[in-house]
Amino acid sequence: MNSTLHSIFYYNQKHPLIFTQFYFWAFFLIVMAIYAFIANNRNRTIRSGYLFLVSLFFYYKSSGFFFFILILSTVLDYLVGLGIFNSQKSLTRKLLLATSIVINLTLLVYFKYAYFFVDSFNQFFGEKYQVINHLALIANRTAGTHFDVGSILLPVGISFYTFQTLSYSIDVYRRQLKPVKSLIDFGFYVSFFPQLVAGPIVRASEFIPQIYKDFSLSKAEFGFAVWMILKGLVKKILIGDYIAVNFIDRIFTNHLSYTGFENLMAMYGYSLQVYCDFSGYTDIAIGVALLMGFRLRENFNSPYKAKNTGEFWKRWHISLSTWLKDYLYIPMGGNRKGSLFTWISLSSILLFIILISKNLLLLPIFGGIFLFIWLLTRLIPSLKKHVTTNINILLTMLIGGLWHGASWMFVIWGGLNGLGVITYKYWRKISPWEKSNHWIATFWKIFLTFNFITFTRIWFRGESMQGTRDLLRQISHDFQPGLIPEIVVGYKWVFLMMAFGFILHWWPSRLKEKYMNWFIGTPLWAKIMITVGVVFVIYQSISADMQPFIYFQF
């Protein structure tokens, strides 16, 4: 009995709470059973308080006692928002906003990038500094606990809720949003459990007004919510997890043990897996939130149908792309001009590359390039807009890459995507196919974009530079085309599942909407039967322990 209660109410690092567990759906059923009695209570604080507590419990089951960091961020930005709104002094408002930015980013950097910066410092200066978990050290000294002070664990979803609370403070500072008067309402907004640990990043201006509205859920919305949940489970478990466990993970563990063809197929498979995994999570989040009467924005729009890299980033992880545009790219000057922040960021990144490479010869080279660019924009004013715009794009993508993880692999991945966006910006002016809607031109543009995005994901998925070199070497030097028929037969179910996933993705949108509307229009008994059948098939495909969502690590 005690062991059962322990597993229900206590955090287990080896088995965090995720959407694909039966435990979650039992948890959600209980949450909804109680929520049914308070959903339309006139006192909105009761509803917000209940969902706030439920969300904190969900986060505790997902990330342990790191929910204290979530509470700290919530209280900080709630008070900052009130302070900014009530102050008429420009300096005070700026200091309060700076406090929010510094504290939030310090927590994010400490938990997410401590190893990255310490290792980089040690490599350059030849030191042997170790990362220290100061929070664990304080707890051990004050409470007599025995936490490991030599390791820092990453709180699940810290990148998501940090960006979410920062956007709130910035919007209040810009006078685009009035602050939330109730700490409970604000805590509910920040911690709302369906999207808490892996997005989408919810804007306060979109979500907070919903807190004060009556609960409403039409029959059509109920059908849409169930459809989104089933679609998300199919993407994540039936497609993403299956091809990962049975093929992709094996290849990326040891590239040299497999042929170039297998490595190439693993690259394509990973592009499908990461889409199914991440979009599957957000589909479930949207469906679960809607069942409680809250509408979340679309986060993916068939990204592999994109005809260029710019369009891809308008379709992929939309909430992050728009966040980076509104709170980073545009403040840097966007496509209009450069700012002081642009040049400081560029010089800082170049200096950091020099430090990590340990090659001081790069200092005069990069310094000369930097000076040449700056002089060029001064001597030829017409170039200034082009140069600074491209720098802003590249910096945004580099920072977006670093947001995904504390590794140079992610920085390279972000930089490649930035170069892709910049290259397309000029290519479209001379491309003979840019304005063509012929199916051959459309196919060619989608094909090139998809292959470029897949190529950049070598660095997104790879664990080391040596691993990426091994993968590229196998494809270029050990393809072994004669073994392709044997490999296809050996992995026939994996390749069939990959084909199934890509066909579903590239299926015409009008047909997808037709099937969705048919499901929404079915009677309740039919929805129940279809749901039971789909869930049965999904969970029959599980061949190993539940795979965590890829974006939990971010």
CSV table of C-alpha atoms in Angstrom, one decimal, residues 343 346 350 364-380 383-384 387 391:
chain,number,residue,atom,x,y,z
A,343,TRP,CA,27.1,44.8,-32.9
A,346,LEU,CA,28.2,39.9,-33.0
A,350,LEU,CA,33.1,36.1,-32.5
A,364,PRO,CA,43.1,39.7,-36.1
A,365,ILE,CA,41.2,37.8,-38.8
A,366,PHE,CA,37.8,38.2,-37.2
A,367,GLY,CA,38.7,41.7,-36.1
A,368,GLY,CA,39.6,42.6,-39.6
A,369,ILE,CA,36.3,41.2,-40.9
A,370,PHE,CA,34.3,43.0,-38.3
A,371,LEU,CA,36.1,46.3,-39.0
A,372,PHE,CA,35.7,45.8,-42.8
A,373,ILE,CA,31.9,45.2,-42.4
A,374,TRP,CA,31.5,48.2,-40.2
A,375,LEU,CA,33.5,50.5,-42.5
A,376,LEU,CA,31.6,49.2,-45.5
A,377,THR,CA,28.3,50.1,-44.0
A,378,ARG,CA,29.6,53.6,-43.2
A,379,LEU,CA,31.1,54.2,-46.7
A,380,ILE,CA,28.2,52.7,-48.6
A,383,LEU,CA,24.6,48.4,-47.9
A,384,LYS,CA,23.9,49.1,-44.3
A,387,VAL,CA,24.3,43.9,-43.8
A,391,ILE,CA,23.4,39.9,-39.1
